[in-house]
């Protein structure tokens, strides 16, 4: 059964700083990787996806995937207080399969 | 942006009773999901539903669980009878396509407490 683990559990970042979130997964057949963000009182919202090895940049957010190392990461550049949220890594190995989520990393950005 | 609405936000129910959780998916979406999150644990996939049928379900989707979406109304998760271990936050989600490369939109969740 797929295991998705995230680290660190929580992260405190100064405004303007860089936040780095890590995620490892256990199933080598995993194909689809998502980062979801959940603000307090809201449901999770997709932040970005990555399906190929390497880096993918969307604005201040960069995802990195290394399938051979069973590793995916998210980096938030120039962090803003509005980035304070719970970040989930979500993985699927099947085109139509439900996502397997990690426990999340809580990011707090202080001014 | 597109929103998935869940009603109610909280529900407290006596063990053994039936409960129905309601979800109003994004209007043009075709695939619907329920996820369960026990406090302090991962959010876990329960079921996905398309064209009136369960397409895929996990081992967490017990025989006491059922889903339906009669005539385009709410997408519902019914638990009958409820057990103490059903206490959790249940997230409804929807997507335009079933593919794992398609964005899934989540509601805010219904917190179910079984006492």
mmCIF file of C-alpha atoms in Angstrom:
data_model
loop_
_atom_site.group_PDB
_atom_site.id
_atom_site.type_symbol
_atom_site.label_atom_id
_atom_site.label_comp_id
_atom_site.label_asym_id
_atom_site.label_seq_id
_atom_site.Cartn_x
_atom_site.Cartn_y
_atom_site.Cartn_z
ATOM 1 C CA UNK A 1 0.000 0.000 0.000
ATOM 2 C CA UNK A 2 1.275 3.447 -0.955
ATOM 3 C CA UNK A 3 2.854 5.423 1.893
ATOM 4 C CA UNK A 4 3.351 9.162 1.519
ATOM 5 C CA UNK A 5 5.454 10.912 4.151
ATOM 6 C CA UNK A 6 6.059 14.619 4.485
ATOM 7 C CA UNK A 7 8.691 16.594 6.328
ATOM 8 C CA UNK A 8 9.024 18.736 8.249
ATOM 9 C CA UNK A 9 5.748 18.628 10.184
ATOM 10 C CA UNK A 10 5.884 22.378 10.575
ATOM 11 C CA UNK A 11 7.969 25.221 9.267
ATOM 12 C CA UNK A 12 8.326 28.830 10.331
ATOM 13 C CA UNK A 13 9.598 31.156 7.634
ATOM 14 C CA UNK A 14 10.231 34.909 7.695
ATOM 15 C CA UNK A 15 8.385 36.988 5.131
ATOM 16 C CA UNK A 16 10.456 37.064 1.976
ATOM 17 C CA UNK A 17 12.231 33.847 2.892
ATOM 18 C CA UNK A 18 12.305 30.434 1.210
ATOM 19 C CA UNK A 19 10.190 27.512 2.416
ATOM 20 C CA UNK A 20 11.225 23.983 1.432
ATOM 21 C CA UNK A 21 8.810 21.077 1.837
ATOM 22 C CA UNK A 22 9.711 17.432 1.323
ATOM 23 C CA UNK A 23 7.665 14.393 0.388
ATOM 24 C CA UNK A 24 8.638 10.754 -0.092
ATOM 25 C CA UNK A 25 6.457 8.000 -1.470
ATOM 26 C CA UNK A 26 6.792 4.239 -1.456
ATOM 27 C CA UNK A 27 5.248 2.987 -4.712
ATOM 28 C CA UNK A 28 7.734 3.037 -7.601
ATOM 29 C CA UNK A 29 4.842 2.943 -10.043
ATOM 30 C CA UNK A 30 3.612 6.354 -8.866
ATOM 31 C CA UNK A 31 2.990 8.646 -11.806
ATOM 32 C CA UNK A 32 1.075 11.737 -10.728
ATOM 33 C CA UNK A 33 2.086 14.149 -7.995
ATOM 34 C CA UNK A 34 0.181 17.102 -6.639
ATOM 35 C CA UNK A 35 0.712 19.726 -4.005
ATOM 36 C CA UNK A 36 -2.430 20.893 -2.266
ATOM 37 C CA UNK A 37 -2.731 23.832 0.089
ATOM 38 C CA UNK A 38 -5.325 24.182 2.820
ATOM 39 C CA UNK A 39 -5.973 27.455 4.611
ATOM 40 C CA UNK A 40 -7.667 27.356 7.991
ATOM 41 C CA UNK A 41 -11.395 26.650 7.663
ATOM 42 C CA UNK A 42 -11.144 25.801 3.985
ATOM 43 C CA UNK A 43 -10.876 22.613 1.971
ATOM 44 C CA UNK A 44 -7.629 21.608 0.244
ATOM 45 C CA UNK A 45 -6.966 23.414 -3.027
ATOM 46 C CA UNK A 46 -4.596 22.225 -5.729
ATOM 47 C CA UNK A 47 -1.484 24.364 -5.884
ATOM 48 C CA UNK A 48 0.433 22.610 -8.620
ATOM 49 C CA UNK A 49 1.079 19.273 -10.239
ATOM 50 C CA UNK A 50 4.236 17.607 -11.511
ATOM 51 C CA UNK A 51 4.340 14.454 -13.601
ATOM 52 C CA UNK A 52 7.874 14.395 -15.091
ATOM 53 C CA UNK A 53 11.238 14.228 -13.399
ATOM 54 C CA UNK A 54 12.915 17.585 -12.878
ATOM 55 C CA UNK A 55 11.695 21.010 -11.859
ATOM 56 C CA UNK A 56 8.455 22.793 -12.596
ATOM 57 C CA UNK A 57 8.088 26.478 -11.773
ATOM 58 C CA UNK A 58 4.834 28.387 -11.372
ATOM 59 C CA UNK A 59 5.391 31.906 -10.102
ATOM 60 C CA UNK A 60 6.978 31.757 -6.667
ATOM 61 C CA UNK A 61 6.437 28.005 -6.407
ATOM 62 C CA UNK A 62 8.820 25.354 -7.718
ATOM 63 C CA UNK A 63 8.161 21.628 -7.538
ATOM 64 C CA UNK A 64 10.900 19.073 -7.996
ATOM 65 C CA UNK A 65 10.371 15.383 -8.787
ATOM 66 C CA UNK A 66 12.816 12.498 -8.705
ATOM 67 C CA UNK A 67 10.871 9.277 -9.262
ATOM 68 C CA UNK A 68 13.940 7.055 -8.899
ATOM 69 C CA UNK A 69 14.577 8.508 -5.443
ATOM 70 C CA UNK A 70 10.861 8.359 -4.599
ATOM 71 C CA UNK A 71 10.995 12.046 -3.760
ATOM 72 C CA UNK A 72 9.083 15.186 -4.552
ATOM 73 C CA UNK A 73 9.541 18.643 -3.052
ATOM 74 C CA UNK A 74 7.997 22.078 -3.093
ATOM 75 C CA UNK A 75 9.880 25.329 -2.675
ATOM 76 C CA UNK A 76 8.182 28.623 -1.979
ATOM 77 C CA UNK A 77 10.292 31.649 -2.837
ATOM 78 C CA UNK A 78 9.675 35.111 -1.361
ATOM 79 C CA UNK A 79 7.185 33.681 1.148
ATOM 80 C CA UNK A 80 4.182 35.842 2.024
ATOM 81 C CA UNK A 81 1.941 35.760 5.112
ATOM 82 C CA UNK A 82 -0.847 34.515 2.818
ATOM 83 C CA UNK A 83 1.259 31.397 2.180
ATOM 84 C CA UNK A 84 0.651 30.354 5.801
ATOM 85 C CA UNK A 85 -1.319 27.132 5.438
ATOM 86 C CA UNK A 86 -1.170 23.342 5.591
ATOM 87 C CA UNK A 87 0.527 21.860 2.524
ATOM 88 C CA UNK A 88 -0.234 18.328 1.373
ATOM 89 C CA UNK A 89 1.669 16.136 -1.008
ATOM 90 C CA UNK A 90 -0.701 13.821 -2.940
ATOM 91 C CA UNK A 91 0.326 10.886 -5.125
ATOM 92 C CA UNK A 92 -1.382 8.522 -7.541
ATOM 93 C CA UNK A 93 0.109 5.569 -9.418
ATOM 94 C CA UNK A 94 -2.875 4.889 -11.583
ATOM 95 C CA UNK A 95 -4.462 7.095 -14.211
ATOM 96 C CA UNK A 96 -7.839 6.842 -12.532
ATOM 97 C CA UNK A 97 -6.950 6.081 -8.946
ATOM 98 C CA UNK A 98 -7.814 8.159 -5.924
ATOM 99 C CA UNK A 99 -5.008 10.274 -4.511
ATOM 100 C CA UNK A 100 -2.948 9.194 -1.488
ATOM 101 C CA UNK A 101 -2.210 12.150 0.751
ATOM 102 C CA UNK A 102 0.595 12.827 3.191
ATOM 103 C CA UNK A 103 -0.032 14.190 6.675
ATOM 104 C CA UNK A 104 0.926 17.683 5.612
ATOM 105 C CA UNK A 105 3.453 20.365 6.507
ATOM 106 C CA UNK A 106 2.178 23.407 8.348
ATOM 107 C CA UNK A 107 3.887 26.550 7.054
ATOM 108 C CA UNK A 108 3.774 29.762 9.060
ATOM 109 C CA UNK A 109 5.137 32.933 7.496
ATOM 110 C CA UNK A 110 5.737 35.777 9.908
ATOM 111 C CA UNK A 111 6.077 39.428 8.878
ATOM 112 C CA UNK B 1 -13.087 29.813 -8.603
ATOM 113 C CA UNK B 2 -15.169 26.649 -8.744
ATOM 114 C CA UNK B 3 -16.580 25.635 -5.380
ATOM 115 C CA UNK B 4 -17.747 22.413 -3.824
ATOM 116 C CA UNK B 5 -20.296 23.015 -1.071
ATOM 117 C CA UNK B 6 -20.812 20.631 1.814
ATOM 118 C CA UNK B 7 -23.803 20.597 4.119
ATOM 119 C CA UNK B 8 -23.792 20.522 7.097
ATOM 120 C CA UNK B 9 -20.384 21.685 8.325
ATOM 121 C CA UNK B 10 -20.812 19.800 11.592
ATOM 122 C CA UNK B 11 -23.011 16.879 12.582
ATOM 123 C CA UNK B 12 -23.317 15.043 15.864
ATOM 124 C CA UNK B 13 -25.125 11.727 15.803
ATOM 125 C CA UNK B 14 -25.805 8.843 18.144
ATOM 126 C CA UNK B 15 -23.999 5.605 17.426
ATOM 127 C CA UNK B 16 -26.187 3.239 15.421
ATOM 128 C CA UNK B 17 -28.194 5.992 13.777
ATOM 129 C CA UNK B 18 -28.097 6.825 10.086
ATOM 130 C CA UNK B 19 -26.406 9.954 8.781
ATOM 131 C CA UNK B 20 -26.377 11.539 5.339
ATOM 132 C CA UNK B 21 -23.665 13.960 4.330
ATOM 133 C CA UNK B 22 -24.546 16.239 1.450
ATOM 134 C CA UNK B 23 -22.326 17.672 -1.229
ATOM 135 C CA UNK B 24 -23.031 20.101 -4.056
ATOM 136 C CA UNK B 25 -20.215 19.502 -6.570
ATOM 137 C CA UNK B 26 -18.886 21.990 -9.126
ATOM 138 C CA UNK B 27 -21.686 22.377 -11.658
ATOM 139 C CA UNK B 28 -20.098 20.887 -14.807
ATOM 140 C CA UNK B 29 -18.056 18.220 -13.076
ATOM 141 C CA UNK B 30 -18.745 14.575 -13.745
ATOM 142 C CA UNK B 31 -16.663 12.699 -11.176
ATOM 143 C CA UNK B 32 -17.308 12.843 -7.480
ATOM 144 C CA UNK B 33 -15.298 11.675 -4.500
ATOM 145 C CA UNK B 34 -15.415 11.280 -0.760
ATOM 146 C CA UNK B 35 -12.324 11.389 1.444
ATOM 147 C CA UNK B 36 -12.138 10.767 5.200
ATOM 148 C CA UNK B 37 -9.758 12.405 7.634
ATOM 149 C CA UNK B 38 -9.543 11.248 11.224
ATOM 150 C CA UNK B 39 -8.068 13.896 13.549
ATOM 151 C CA UNK B 40 -4.271 13.881 13.316
ATOM 152 C CA UNK B 41 -4.196 11.393 10.446
ATOM 153 C CA UNK B 42 -3.918 11.514 6.676
ATOM 154 C CA UNK B 43 -6.855 12.329 4.479
ATOM 155 C CA UNK B 44 -7.814 8.978 2.925
ATOM 156 C CA UNK B 45 -9.685 8.149 -0.253
ATOM 157 C CA UNK B 46 -13.057 6.452 0.225
ATOM 158 C CA UNK B 47 -14.829 6.299 -3.119
ATOM 159 C CA UNK B 48 -15.278 7.835 -6.517
ATOM 160 C CA UNK B 49 -18.549 7.960 -8.432
ATOM 161 C CA UNK B 50 -19.462 8.598 -12.044
ATOM 162 C CA UNK B 51 -22.611 8.298 -14.106
ATOM 163 C CA UNK B 52 -24.592 6.858 -11.238
ATOM 164 C CA UNK B 53 -22.026 4.211 -10.337
ATOM 165 C CA UNK B 54 -19.209 3.623 -7.895
ATOM 166 C CA UNK B 55 -16.069 3.459 -10.051
ATOM 167 C CA UNK B 56 -13.528 2.746 -7.360
ATOM 168 C CA UNK B 57 -13.589 2.328 -3.591
ATOM 169 C CA UNK B 58 -11.030 1.760 -0.891
ATOM 170 C CA UNK B 59 -11.089 -0.743 1.939
ATOM 171 C CA UNK B 60 -12.294 2.104 4.192
ATOM 172 C CA UNK B 61 -15.567 2.195 2.270
ATOM 173 C CA UNK B 62 -17.389 -0.265 4.498
ATOM 174 C CA UNK B 63 -20.640 -2.038 3.690
ATOM 175 C CA UNK B 64 -22.412 0.490 5.924
ATOM 176 C CA UNK B 65 -21.449 3.258 3.493
ATOM 177 C CA UNK B 66 -23.344 4.145 0.348
ATOM 178 C CA UNK B 67 -23.216 6.994 -2.160
ATOM 179 C CA UNK B 68 -25.665 8.327 -4.678
ATOM 180 C CA UNK B 69 -26.548 11.390 -6.683
ATOM 181 C CA UNK B 70 -30.191 11.141 -7.649
ATOM 182 C CA UNK B 71 -31.046 13.207 -10.764
ATOM 183 C CA UNK B 72 -28.271 15.765 -10.441
ATOM 184 C CA UNK B 73 -29.144 16.774 -6.901
ATOM 185 C CA UNK B 74 -26.729 16.486 -3.997
ATOM 186 C CA UNK B 75 -24.013 13.864 -4.078
ATOM 187 C CA UNK B 76 -24.511 12.087 -0.765
ATOM 188 C CA UNK B 77 -22.600 9.795 1.539
ATOM 189 C CA UNK B 78 -24.865 7.756 3.767
ATOM 190 C CA UNK B 79 -23.627 5.778 6.746
ATOM 191 C CA UNK B 80 -26.056 3.286 8.217
ATOM 192 C CA UNK B 81 -25.554 2.351 10.988
ATOM 193 C CA UNK B 82 -22.877 4.710 12.284
ATOM 194 C CA UNK B 83 -20.046 3.531 14.546
ATOM 195 C CA UNK B 84 -17.738 5.463 16.867
ATOM 196 C CA UNK B 85 -14.829 5.004 14.446
ATOM 197 C CA UNK B 86 -16.779 6.881 11.775
ATOM 198 C CA UNK B 87 -16.061 10.123 13.631
ATOM 199 C CA UNK B 88 -13.938 12.161 11.221
ATOM 200 C CA UNK B 89 -14.000 15.039 8.783
ATOM 201 C CA UNK B 90 -15.449 13.934 5.457
ATOM 202 C CA UNK B 91 -14.360 15.853 2.386
ATOM 203 C CA UNK B 92 -16.354 15.796 -0.803
ATOM 204 C CA UNK B 93 -14.553 16.528 -4.062
ATOM 205 C CA UNK B 94 -15.299 16.695 -7.753
ATOM 206 C CA UNK B 95 -13.433 16.825 -11.036
ATOM 207 C CA UNK B 96 -14.161 17.264 -14.710
ATOM 208 C CA UNK B 97 -12.394 14.051 -15.643
ATOM 209 C CA UNK B 98 -11.365 10.929 -13.777
ATOM 210 C CA UNK B 99 -7.724 11.115 -14.699
ATOM 211 C CA UNK B 100 -5.186 11.510 -11.929
ATOM 212 C CA UNK B 101 -3.704 14.372 -13.940
ATOM 213 C CA UNK B 102 -6.908 16.386 -13.550
ATOM 214 C CA UNK B 103 -7.390 18.889 -10.730
ATOM 215 C CA UNK B 104 -9.754 17.722 -8.025
ATOM 216 C CA UNK B 105 -11.730 20.427 -6.203
ATOM 217 C CA UNK B 106 -12.510 19.882 -2.524
ATOM 218 C CA UNK B 107 -15.217 21.183 -0.229
ATOM 219 C CA UNK B 108 -14.557 22.496 3.270
ATOM 220 C CA UNK B 109 -15.545 19.213 4.861
ATOM 221 C CA UNK B 110 -18.251 17.969 7.222
ATOM 222 C CA UNK B 111 -17.095 17.176 10.730
ATOM 223 C CA UNK B 112 -19.007 14.103 11.870
ATOM 224 C CA UNK B 113 -19.006 13.183 15.540
ATOM 225 C CA UNK B 114 -20.554 9.871 16.523
ATOM 226 C CA UNK B 115 -21.345 9.638 20.234
#
